Tab-separated table of N, CA and C in Angstrom:
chain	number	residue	atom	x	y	z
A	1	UNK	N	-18.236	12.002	-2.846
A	1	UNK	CA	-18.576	10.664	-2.394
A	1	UNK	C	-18.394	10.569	-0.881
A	2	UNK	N	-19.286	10.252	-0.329
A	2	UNK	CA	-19.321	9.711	1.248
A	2	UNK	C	-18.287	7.962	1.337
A	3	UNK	N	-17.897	8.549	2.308
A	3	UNK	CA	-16.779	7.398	3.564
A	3	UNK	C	-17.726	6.960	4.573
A	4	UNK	N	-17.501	5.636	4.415
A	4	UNK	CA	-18.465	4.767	5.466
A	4	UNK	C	-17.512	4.183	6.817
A	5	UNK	N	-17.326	4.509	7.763
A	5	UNK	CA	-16.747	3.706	8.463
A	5	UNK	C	-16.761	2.241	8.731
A	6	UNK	N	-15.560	1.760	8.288
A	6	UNK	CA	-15.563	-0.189	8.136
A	6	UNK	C	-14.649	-0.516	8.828
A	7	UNK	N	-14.612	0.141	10.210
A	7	UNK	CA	-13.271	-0.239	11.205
A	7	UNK	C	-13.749	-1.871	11.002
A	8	UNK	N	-13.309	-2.452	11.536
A	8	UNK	CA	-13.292	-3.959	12.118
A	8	UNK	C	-13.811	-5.174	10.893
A	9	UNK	N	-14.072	-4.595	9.745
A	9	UNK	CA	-14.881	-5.236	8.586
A	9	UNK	C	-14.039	-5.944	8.038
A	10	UNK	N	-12.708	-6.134	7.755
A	10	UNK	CA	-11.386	-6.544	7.073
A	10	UNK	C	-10.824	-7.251	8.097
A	11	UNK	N	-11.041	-7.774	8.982
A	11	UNK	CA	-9.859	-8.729	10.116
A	11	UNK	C	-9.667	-9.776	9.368
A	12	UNK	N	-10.556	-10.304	8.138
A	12	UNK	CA	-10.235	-11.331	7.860
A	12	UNK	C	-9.552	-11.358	6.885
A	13	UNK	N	-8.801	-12.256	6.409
A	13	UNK	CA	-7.912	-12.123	5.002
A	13	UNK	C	-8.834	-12.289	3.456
A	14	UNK	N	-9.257	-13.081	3.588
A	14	UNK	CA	-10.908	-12.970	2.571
A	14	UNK	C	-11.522	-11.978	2.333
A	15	UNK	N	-12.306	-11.020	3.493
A	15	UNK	CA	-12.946	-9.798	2.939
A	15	UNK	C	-11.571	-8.638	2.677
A	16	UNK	N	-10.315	-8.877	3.153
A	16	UNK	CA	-9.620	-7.532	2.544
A	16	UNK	C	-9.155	-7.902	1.339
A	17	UNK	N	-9.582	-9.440	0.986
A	17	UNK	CA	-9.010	-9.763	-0.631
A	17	UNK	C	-10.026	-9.161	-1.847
A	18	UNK	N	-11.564	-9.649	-1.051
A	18	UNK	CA	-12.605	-9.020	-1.543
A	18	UNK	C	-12.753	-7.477	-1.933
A	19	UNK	N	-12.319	-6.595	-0.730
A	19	UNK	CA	-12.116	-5.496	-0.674
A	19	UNK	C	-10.882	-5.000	-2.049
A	20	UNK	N	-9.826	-5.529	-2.293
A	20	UNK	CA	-8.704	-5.007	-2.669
A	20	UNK	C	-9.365	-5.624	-4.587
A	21	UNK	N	-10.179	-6.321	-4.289
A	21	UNK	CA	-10.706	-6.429	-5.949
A	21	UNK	C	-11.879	-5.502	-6.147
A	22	UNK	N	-12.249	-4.879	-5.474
A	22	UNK	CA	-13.262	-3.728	-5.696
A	22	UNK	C	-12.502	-2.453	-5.548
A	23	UNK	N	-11.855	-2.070	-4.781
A	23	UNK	CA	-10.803	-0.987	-5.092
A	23	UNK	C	-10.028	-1.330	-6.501
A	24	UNK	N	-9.458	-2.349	-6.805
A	24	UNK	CA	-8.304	-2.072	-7.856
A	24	UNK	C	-9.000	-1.801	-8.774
A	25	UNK	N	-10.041	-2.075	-9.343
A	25	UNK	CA	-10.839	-1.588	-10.439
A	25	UNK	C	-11.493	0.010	-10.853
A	26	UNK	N	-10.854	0.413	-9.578
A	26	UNK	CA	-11.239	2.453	-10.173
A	26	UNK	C	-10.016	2.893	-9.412
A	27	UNK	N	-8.617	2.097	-8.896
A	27	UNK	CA	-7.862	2.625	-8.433
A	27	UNK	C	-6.688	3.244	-9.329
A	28	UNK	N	-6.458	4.553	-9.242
A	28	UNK	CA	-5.335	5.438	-10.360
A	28	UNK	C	-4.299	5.540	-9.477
A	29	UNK	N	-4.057	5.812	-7.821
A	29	UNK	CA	-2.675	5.954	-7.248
A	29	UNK	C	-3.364	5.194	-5.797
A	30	UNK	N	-2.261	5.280	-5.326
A	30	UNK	CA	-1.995	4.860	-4.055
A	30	UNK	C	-1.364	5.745	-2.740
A	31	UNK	N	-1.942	6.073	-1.976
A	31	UNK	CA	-0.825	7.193	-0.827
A	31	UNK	C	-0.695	6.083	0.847
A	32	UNK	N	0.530	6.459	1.105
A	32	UNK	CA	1.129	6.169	1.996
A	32	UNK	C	1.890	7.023	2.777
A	33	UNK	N	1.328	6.996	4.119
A	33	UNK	CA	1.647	7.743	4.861
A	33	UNK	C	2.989	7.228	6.113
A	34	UNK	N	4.393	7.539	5.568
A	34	UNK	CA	5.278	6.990	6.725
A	34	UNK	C	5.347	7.527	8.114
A	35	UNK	N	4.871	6.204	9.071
A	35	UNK	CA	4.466	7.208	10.405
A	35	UNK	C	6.045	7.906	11.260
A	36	UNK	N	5.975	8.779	12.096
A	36	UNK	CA	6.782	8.538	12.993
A	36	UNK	C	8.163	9.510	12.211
A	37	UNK	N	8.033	9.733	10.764
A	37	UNK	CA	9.129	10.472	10.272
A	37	UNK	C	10.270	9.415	10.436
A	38	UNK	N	9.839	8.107	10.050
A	38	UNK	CA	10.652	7.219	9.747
A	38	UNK	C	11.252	7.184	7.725
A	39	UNK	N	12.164	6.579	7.785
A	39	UNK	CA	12.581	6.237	6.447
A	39	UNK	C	12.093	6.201	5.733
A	40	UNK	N	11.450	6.886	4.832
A	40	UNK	CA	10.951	6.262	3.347
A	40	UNK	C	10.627	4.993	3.027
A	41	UNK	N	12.047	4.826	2.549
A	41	UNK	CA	12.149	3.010	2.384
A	41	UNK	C	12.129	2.348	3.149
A	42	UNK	N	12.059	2.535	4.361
A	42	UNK	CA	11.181	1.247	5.753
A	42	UNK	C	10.293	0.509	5.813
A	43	UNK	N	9.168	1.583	4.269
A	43	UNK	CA	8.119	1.126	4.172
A	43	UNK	C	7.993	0.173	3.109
A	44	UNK	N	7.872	-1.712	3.798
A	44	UNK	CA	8.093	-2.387	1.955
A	44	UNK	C	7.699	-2.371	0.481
A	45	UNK	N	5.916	-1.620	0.991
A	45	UNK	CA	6.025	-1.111	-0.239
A	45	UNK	C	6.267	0.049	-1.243
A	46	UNK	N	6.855	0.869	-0.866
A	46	UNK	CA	7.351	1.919	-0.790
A	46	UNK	C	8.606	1.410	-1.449
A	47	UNK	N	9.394	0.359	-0.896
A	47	UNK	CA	10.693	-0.096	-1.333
A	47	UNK	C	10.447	-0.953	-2.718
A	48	UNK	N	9.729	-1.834	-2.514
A	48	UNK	CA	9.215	-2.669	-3.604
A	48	UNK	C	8.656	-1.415	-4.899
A	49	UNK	N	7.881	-0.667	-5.030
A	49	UNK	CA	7.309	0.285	-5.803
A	49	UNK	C	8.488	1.434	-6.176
A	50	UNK	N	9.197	1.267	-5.839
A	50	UNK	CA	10.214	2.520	-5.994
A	50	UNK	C	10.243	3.321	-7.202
A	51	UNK	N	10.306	2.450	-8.096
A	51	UNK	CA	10.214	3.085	-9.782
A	51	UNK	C	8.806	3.717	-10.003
A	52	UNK	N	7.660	3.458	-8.773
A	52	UNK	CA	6.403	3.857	-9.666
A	52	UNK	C	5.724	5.453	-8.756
A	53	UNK	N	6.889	5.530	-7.843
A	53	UNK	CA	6.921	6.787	-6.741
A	53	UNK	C	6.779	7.989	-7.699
A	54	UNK	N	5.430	8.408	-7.673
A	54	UNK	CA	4.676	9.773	-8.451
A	54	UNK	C	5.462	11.167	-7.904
A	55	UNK	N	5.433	11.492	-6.709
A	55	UNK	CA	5.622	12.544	-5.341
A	55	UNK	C	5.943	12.059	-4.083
A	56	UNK	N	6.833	12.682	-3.524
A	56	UNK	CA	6.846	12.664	-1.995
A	56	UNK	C	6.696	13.605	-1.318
A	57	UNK	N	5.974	13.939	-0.322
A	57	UNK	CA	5.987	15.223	0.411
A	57	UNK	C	5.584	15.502	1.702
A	58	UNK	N	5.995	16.591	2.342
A	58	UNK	CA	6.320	16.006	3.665
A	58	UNK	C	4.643	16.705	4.292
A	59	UNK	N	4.041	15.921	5.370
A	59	UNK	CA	2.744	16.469	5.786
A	59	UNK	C	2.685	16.227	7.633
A	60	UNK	N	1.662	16.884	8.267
A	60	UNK	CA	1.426	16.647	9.614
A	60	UNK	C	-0.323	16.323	9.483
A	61	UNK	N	-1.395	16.289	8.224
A	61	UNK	CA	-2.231	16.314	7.879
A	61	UNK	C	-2.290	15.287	7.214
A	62	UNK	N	-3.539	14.738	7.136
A	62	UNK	CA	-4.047	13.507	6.134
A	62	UNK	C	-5.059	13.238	6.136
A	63	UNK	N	-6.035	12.568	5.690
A	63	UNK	CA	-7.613	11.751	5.773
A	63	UNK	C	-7.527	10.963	7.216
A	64	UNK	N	-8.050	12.122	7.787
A	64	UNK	CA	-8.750	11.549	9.274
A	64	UNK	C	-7.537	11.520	10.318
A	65	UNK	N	-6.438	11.799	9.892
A	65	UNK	CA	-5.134	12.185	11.045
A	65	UNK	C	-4.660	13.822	10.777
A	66	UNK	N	-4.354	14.051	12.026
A	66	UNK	CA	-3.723	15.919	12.249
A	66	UNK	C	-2.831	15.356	13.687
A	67	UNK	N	-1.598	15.952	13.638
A	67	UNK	CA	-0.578	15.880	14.135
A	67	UNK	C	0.524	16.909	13.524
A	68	UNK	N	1.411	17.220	14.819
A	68	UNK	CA	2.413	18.038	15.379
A	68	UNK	C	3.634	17.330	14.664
A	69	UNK	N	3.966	16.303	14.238
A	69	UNK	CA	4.792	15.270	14.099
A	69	UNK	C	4.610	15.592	11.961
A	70	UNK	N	5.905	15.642	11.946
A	70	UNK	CA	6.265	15.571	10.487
A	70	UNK	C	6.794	14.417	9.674
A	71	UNK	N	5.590	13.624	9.035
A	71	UNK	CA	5.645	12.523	8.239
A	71	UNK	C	5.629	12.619	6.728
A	72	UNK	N	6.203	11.122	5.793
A	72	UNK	CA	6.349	11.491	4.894
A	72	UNK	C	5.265	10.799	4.417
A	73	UNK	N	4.507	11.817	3.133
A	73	UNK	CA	3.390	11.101	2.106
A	73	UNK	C	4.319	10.845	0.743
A	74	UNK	N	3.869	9.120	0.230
A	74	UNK	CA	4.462	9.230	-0.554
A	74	UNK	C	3.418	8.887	-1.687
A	75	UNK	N	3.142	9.466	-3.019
A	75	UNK	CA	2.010	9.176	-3.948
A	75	UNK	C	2.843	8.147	-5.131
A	76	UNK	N	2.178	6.784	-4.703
A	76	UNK	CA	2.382	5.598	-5.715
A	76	UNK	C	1.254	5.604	-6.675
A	77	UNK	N	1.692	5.319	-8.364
A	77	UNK	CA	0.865	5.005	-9.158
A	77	UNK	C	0.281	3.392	-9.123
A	78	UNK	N	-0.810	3.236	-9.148
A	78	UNK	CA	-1.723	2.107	-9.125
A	78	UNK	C	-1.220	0.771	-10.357
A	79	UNK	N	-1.253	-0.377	-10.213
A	79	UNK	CA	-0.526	-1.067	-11.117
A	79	UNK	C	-1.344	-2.641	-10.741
A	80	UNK	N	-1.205	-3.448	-11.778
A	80	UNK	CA	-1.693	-4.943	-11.597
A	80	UNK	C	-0.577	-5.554	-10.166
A	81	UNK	N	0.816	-5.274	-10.400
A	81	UNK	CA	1.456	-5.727	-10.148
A	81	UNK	C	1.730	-5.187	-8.007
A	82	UNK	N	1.265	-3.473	-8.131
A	82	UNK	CA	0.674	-3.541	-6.705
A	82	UNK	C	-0.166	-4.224	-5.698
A	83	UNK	N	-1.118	-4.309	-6.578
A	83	UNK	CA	-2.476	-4.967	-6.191
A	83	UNK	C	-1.995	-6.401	-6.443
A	84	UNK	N	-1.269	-7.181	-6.767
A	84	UNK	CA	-0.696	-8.370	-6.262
A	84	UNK	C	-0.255	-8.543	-5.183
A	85	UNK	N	0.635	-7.276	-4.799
A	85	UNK	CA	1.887	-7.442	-3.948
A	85	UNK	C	1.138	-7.349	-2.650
A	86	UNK	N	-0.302	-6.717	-2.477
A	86	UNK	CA	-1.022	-5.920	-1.672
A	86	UNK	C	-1.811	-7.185	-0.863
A	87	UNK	N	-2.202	-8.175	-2.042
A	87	UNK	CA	-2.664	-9.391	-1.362
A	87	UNK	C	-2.041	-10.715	-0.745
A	88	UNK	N	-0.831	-10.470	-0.567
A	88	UNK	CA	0.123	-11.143	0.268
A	88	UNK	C	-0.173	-10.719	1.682
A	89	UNK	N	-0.263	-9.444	2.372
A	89	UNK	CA	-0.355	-8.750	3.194
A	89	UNK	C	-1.958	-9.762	3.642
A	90	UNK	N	-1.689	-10.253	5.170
A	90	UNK	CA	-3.241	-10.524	5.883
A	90	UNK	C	-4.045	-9.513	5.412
A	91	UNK	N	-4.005	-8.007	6.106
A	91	UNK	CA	-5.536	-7.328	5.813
A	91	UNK	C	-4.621	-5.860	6.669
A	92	UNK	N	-5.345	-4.516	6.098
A	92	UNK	CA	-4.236	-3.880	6.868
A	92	UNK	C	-4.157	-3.708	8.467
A	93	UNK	N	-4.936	-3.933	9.079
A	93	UNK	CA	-5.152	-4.096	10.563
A	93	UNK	C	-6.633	-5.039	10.788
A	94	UNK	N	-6.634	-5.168	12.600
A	94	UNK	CA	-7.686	-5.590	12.876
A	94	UNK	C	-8.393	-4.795	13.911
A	95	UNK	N	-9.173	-4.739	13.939
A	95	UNK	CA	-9.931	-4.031	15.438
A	95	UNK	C	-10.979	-4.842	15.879
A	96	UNK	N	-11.135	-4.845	16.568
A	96	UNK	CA	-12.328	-5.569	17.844
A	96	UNK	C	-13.114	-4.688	18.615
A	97	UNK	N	-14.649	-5.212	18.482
A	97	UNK	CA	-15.472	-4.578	19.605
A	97	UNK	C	-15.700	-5.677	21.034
A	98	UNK	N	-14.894	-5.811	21.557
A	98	UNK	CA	-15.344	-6.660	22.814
A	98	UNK	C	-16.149	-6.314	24.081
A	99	UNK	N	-16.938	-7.454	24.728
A	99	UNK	CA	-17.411	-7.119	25.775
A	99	UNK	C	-16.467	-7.990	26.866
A	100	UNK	N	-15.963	-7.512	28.019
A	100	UNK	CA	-15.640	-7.727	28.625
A	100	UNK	C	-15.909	-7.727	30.380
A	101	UNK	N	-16.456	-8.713	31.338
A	101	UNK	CA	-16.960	-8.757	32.432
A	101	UNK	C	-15.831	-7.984	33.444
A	102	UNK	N	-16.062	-7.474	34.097
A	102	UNK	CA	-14.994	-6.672	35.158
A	102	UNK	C	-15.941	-7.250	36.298
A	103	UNK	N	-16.023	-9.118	36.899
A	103	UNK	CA	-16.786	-8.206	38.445
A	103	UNK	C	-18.099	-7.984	38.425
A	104	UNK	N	-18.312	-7.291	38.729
A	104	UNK	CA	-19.859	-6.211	39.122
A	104	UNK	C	-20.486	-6.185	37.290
A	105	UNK	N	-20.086	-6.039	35.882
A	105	UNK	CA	-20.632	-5.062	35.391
A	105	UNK	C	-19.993	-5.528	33.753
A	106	UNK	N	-20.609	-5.179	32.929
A	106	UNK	CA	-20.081	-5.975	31.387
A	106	UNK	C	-19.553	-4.186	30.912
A	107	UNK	N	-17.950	-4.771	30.401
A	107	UNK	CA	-17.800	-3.211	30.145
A	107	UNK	C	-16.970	-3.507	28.339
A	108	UNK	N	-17.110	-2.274	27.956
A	108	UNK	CA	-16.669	-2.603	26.385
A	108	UNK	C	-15.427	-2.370	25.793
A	109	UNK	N	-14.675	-2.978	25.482
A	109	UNK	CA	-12.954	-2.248	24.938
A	109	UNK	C	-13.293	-2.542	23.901
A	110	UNK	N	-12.310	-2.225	23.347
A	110	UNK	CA	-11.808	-2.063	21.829
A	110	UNK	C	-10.263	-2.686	21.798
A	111	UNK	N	-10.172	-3.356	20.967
A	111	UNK	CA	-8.816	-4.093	20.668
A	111	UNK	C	-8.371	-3.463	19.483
A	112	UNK	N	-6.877	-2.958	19.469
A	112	UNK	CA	-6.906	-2.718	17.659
A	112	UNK	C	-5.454	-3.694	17.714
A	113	UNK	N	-5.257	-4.726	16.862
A	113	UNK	CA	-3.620	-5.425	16.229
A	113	UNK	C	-3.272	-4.843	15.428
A	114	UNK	N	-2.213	-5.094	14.922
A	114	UNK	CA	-0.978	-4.898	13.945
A	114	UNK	C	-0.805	-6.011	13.390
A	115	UNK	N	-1.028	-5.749	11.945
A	115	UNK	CA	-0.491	-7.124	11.444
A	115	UNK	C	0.789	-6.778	10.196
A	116	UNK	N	0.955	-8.057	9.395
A	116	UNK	CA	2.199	-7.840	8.703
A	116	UNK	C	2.272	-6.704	7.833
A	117	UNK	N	0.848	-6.189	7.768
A	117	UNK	CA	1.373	-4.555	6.752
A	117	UNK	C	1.948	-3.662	7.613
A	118	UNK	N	1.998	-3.463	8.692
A	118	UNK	CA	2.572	-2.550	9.593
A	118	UNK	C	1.776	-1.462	10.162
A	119	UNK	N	2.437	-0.471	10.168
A	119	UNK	CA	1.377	1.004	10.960
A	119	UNK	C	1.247	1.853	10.300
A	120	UNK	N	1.585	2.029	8.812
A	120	UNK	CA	1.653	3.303	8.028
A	120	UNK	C	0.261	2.844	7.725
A	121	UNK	N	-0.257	4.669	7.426
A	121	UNK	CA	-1.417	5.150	6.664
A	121	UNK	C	-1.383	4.551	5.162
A	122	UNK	N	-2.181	3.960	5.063
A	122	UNK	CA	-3.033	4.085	3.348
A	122	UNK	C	-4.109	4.172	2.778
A	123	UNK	N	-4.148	4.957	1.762
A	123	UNK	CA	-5.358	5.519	0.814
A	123	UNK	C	-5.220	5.372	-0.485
A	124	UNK	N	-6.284	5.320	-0.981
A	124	UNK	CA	-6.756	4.704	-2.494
A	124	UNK	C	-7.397	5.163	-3.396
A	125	UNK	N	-7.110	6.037	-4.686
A	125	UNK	CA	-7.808	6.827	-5.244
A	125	UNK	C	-8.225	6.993	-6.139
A	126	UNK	N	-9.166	7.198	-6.852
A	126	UNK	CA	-9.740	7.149	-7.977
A	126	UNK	C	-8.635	8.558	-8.891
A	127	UNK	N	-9.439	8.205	-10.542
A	127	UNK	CA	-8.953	9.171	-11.538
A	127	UNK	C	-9.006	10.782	-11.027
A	128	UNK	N	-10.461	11.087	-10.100
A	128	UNK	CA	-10.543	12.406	-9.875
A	128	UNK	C	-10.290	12.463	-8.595
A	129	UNK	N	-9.662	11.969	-8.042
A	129	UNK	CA	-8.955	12.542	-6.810
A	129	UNK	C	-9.911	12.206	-5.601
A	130	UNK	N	-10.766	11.054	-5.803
A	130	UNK	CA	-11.533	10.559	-4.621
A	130	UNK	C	-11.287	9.681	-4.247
A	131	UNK	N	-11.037	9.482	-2.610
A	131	UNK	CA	-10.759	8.574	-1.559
A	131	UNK	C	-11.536	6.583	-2.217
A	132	UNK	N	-11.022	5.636	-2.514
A	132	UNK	CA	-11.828	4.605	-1.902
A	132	UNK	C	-11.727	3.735	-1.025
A	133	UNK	N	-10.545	4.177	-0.512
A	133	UNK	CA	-10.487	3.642	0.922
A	133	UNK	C	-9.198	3.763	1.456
A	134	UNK	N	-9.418	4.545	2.838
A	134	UNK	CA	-8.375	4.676	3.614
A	134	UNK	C	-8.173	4.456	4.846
A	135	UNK	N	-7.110	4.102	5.702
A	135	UNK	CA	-7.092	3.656	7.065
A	135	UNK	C	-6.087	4.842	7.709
A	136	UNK	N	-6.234	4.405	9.090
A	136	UNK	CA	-5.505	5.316	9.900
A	136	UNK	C	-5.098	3.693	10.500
A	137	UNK	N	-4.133	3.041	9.868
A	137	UNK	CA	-3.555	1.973	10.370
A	137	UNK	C	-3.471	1.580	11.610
A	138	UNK	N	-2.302	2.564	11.965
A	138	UNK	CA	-1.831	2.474	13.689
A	138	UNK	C	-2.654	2.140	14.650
A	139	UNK	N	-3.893	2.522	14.237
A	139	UNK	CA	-5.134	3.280	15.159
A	139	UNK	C	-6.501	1.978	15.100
A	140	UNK	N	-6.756	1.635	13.743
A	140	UNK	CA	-7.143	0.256	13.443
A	140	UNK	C	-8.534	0.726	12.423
A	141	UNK	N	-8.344	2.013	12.035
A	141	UNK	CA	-9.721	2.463	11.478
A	141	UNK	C	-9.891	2.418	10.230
A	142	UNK	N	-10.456	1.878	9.328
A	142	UNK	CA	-10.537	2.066	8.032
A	142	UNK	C	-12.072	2.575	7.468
A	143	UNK	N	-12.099	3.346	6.515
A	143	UNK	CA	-13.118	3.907	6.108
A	143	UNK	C	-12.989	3.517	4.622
A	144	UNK	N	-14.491	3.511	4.097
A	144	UNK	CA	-14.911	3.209	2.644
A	144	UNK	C	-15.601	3.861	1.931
A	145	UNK	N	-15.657	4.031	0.318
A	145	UNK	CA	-16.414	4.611	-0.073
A	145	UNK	C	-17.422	3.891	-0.238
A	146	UNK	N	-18.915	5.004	0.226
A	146	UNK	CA	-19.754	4.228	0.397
A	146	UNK	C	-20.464	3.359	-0.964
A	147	UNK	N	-20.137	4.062	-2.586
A	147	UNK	CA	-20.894	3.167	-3.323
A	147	UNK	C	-20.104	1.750	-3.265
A	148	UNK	N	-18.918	1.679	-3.101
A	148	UNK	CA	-18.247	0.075	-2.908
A	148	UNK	C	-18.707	-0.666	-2.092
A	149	UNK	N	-19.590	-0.340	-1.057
A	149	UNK	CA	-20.420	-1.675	-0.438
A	149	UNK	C	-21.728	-2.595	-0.921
């Protein structure tokens, strides 16, 4: 299955609610990536899910991140009661395409926020081990599978 890039598609709390009811319906686990080789349990849901923690294991690799830096993946099983907890959370980041005047000349940034889910990686997976959607949080990028649009 092809990944569609949907950076900036979720800023709103509505389409990542939208989003999180089309994932939960072929979703079997959940991965989370703790950035920074921080705590485990730093991560709330990670703390909240504790009993449903499949694997943990340690990686510098992931869907769409490679790094020198040793983080922990942790594989959560998929549950009604995740996908509740999941829509409390605004949306997992935001990104922006802005134009911005400098003067002389219209030039383009990119904004990425942080919102209350934080900066860890997450991904979403079907029964056979396919992606339906994952972000590189920190960074503001999220990608989709493309039949979910």
């Amino acid at each position: 299955m092809n990944l569609k890039d949907y950076t900036g598609k979720l800023n709103a709390h509505k389409d990542y609610l939208e989003m999180l009811d089309k994932i939960e319906k072929y979703c079997k686990y959940i991965e989370i990536v703790i950035i920074d080789a921080r705590e485990i349990m730093s991560n709330p849901i990670v703390n909240k899910f504790e009993k449903d923690i499949e694997e943990v294991v340690t990686v510098s690799e992931w869907w769409g991140t490679k790094t020198t830096c040793k983080n922990n993946l942790v594989k959560i099983g998929a549950s009604k009661a995740l996908f509740n907890y999941l829509r409390k959370f605004e949306t997992f980041c935001k990104y922006y395409f802005c134009k911005k005047y400098d003067g002389d000349f219209n030039e383009y940034v990119d904004i990425q926020e942080t919102t209350d889910f934080g900066y860890d990686d997450i991904a979403f997976y079907d029964s056979r081990k396919n992606i339906l959607l994952c972000t590189t949080t920190h960074e503001g990028y999220i990608m989709v599978r493309e039949d979910l649009l």
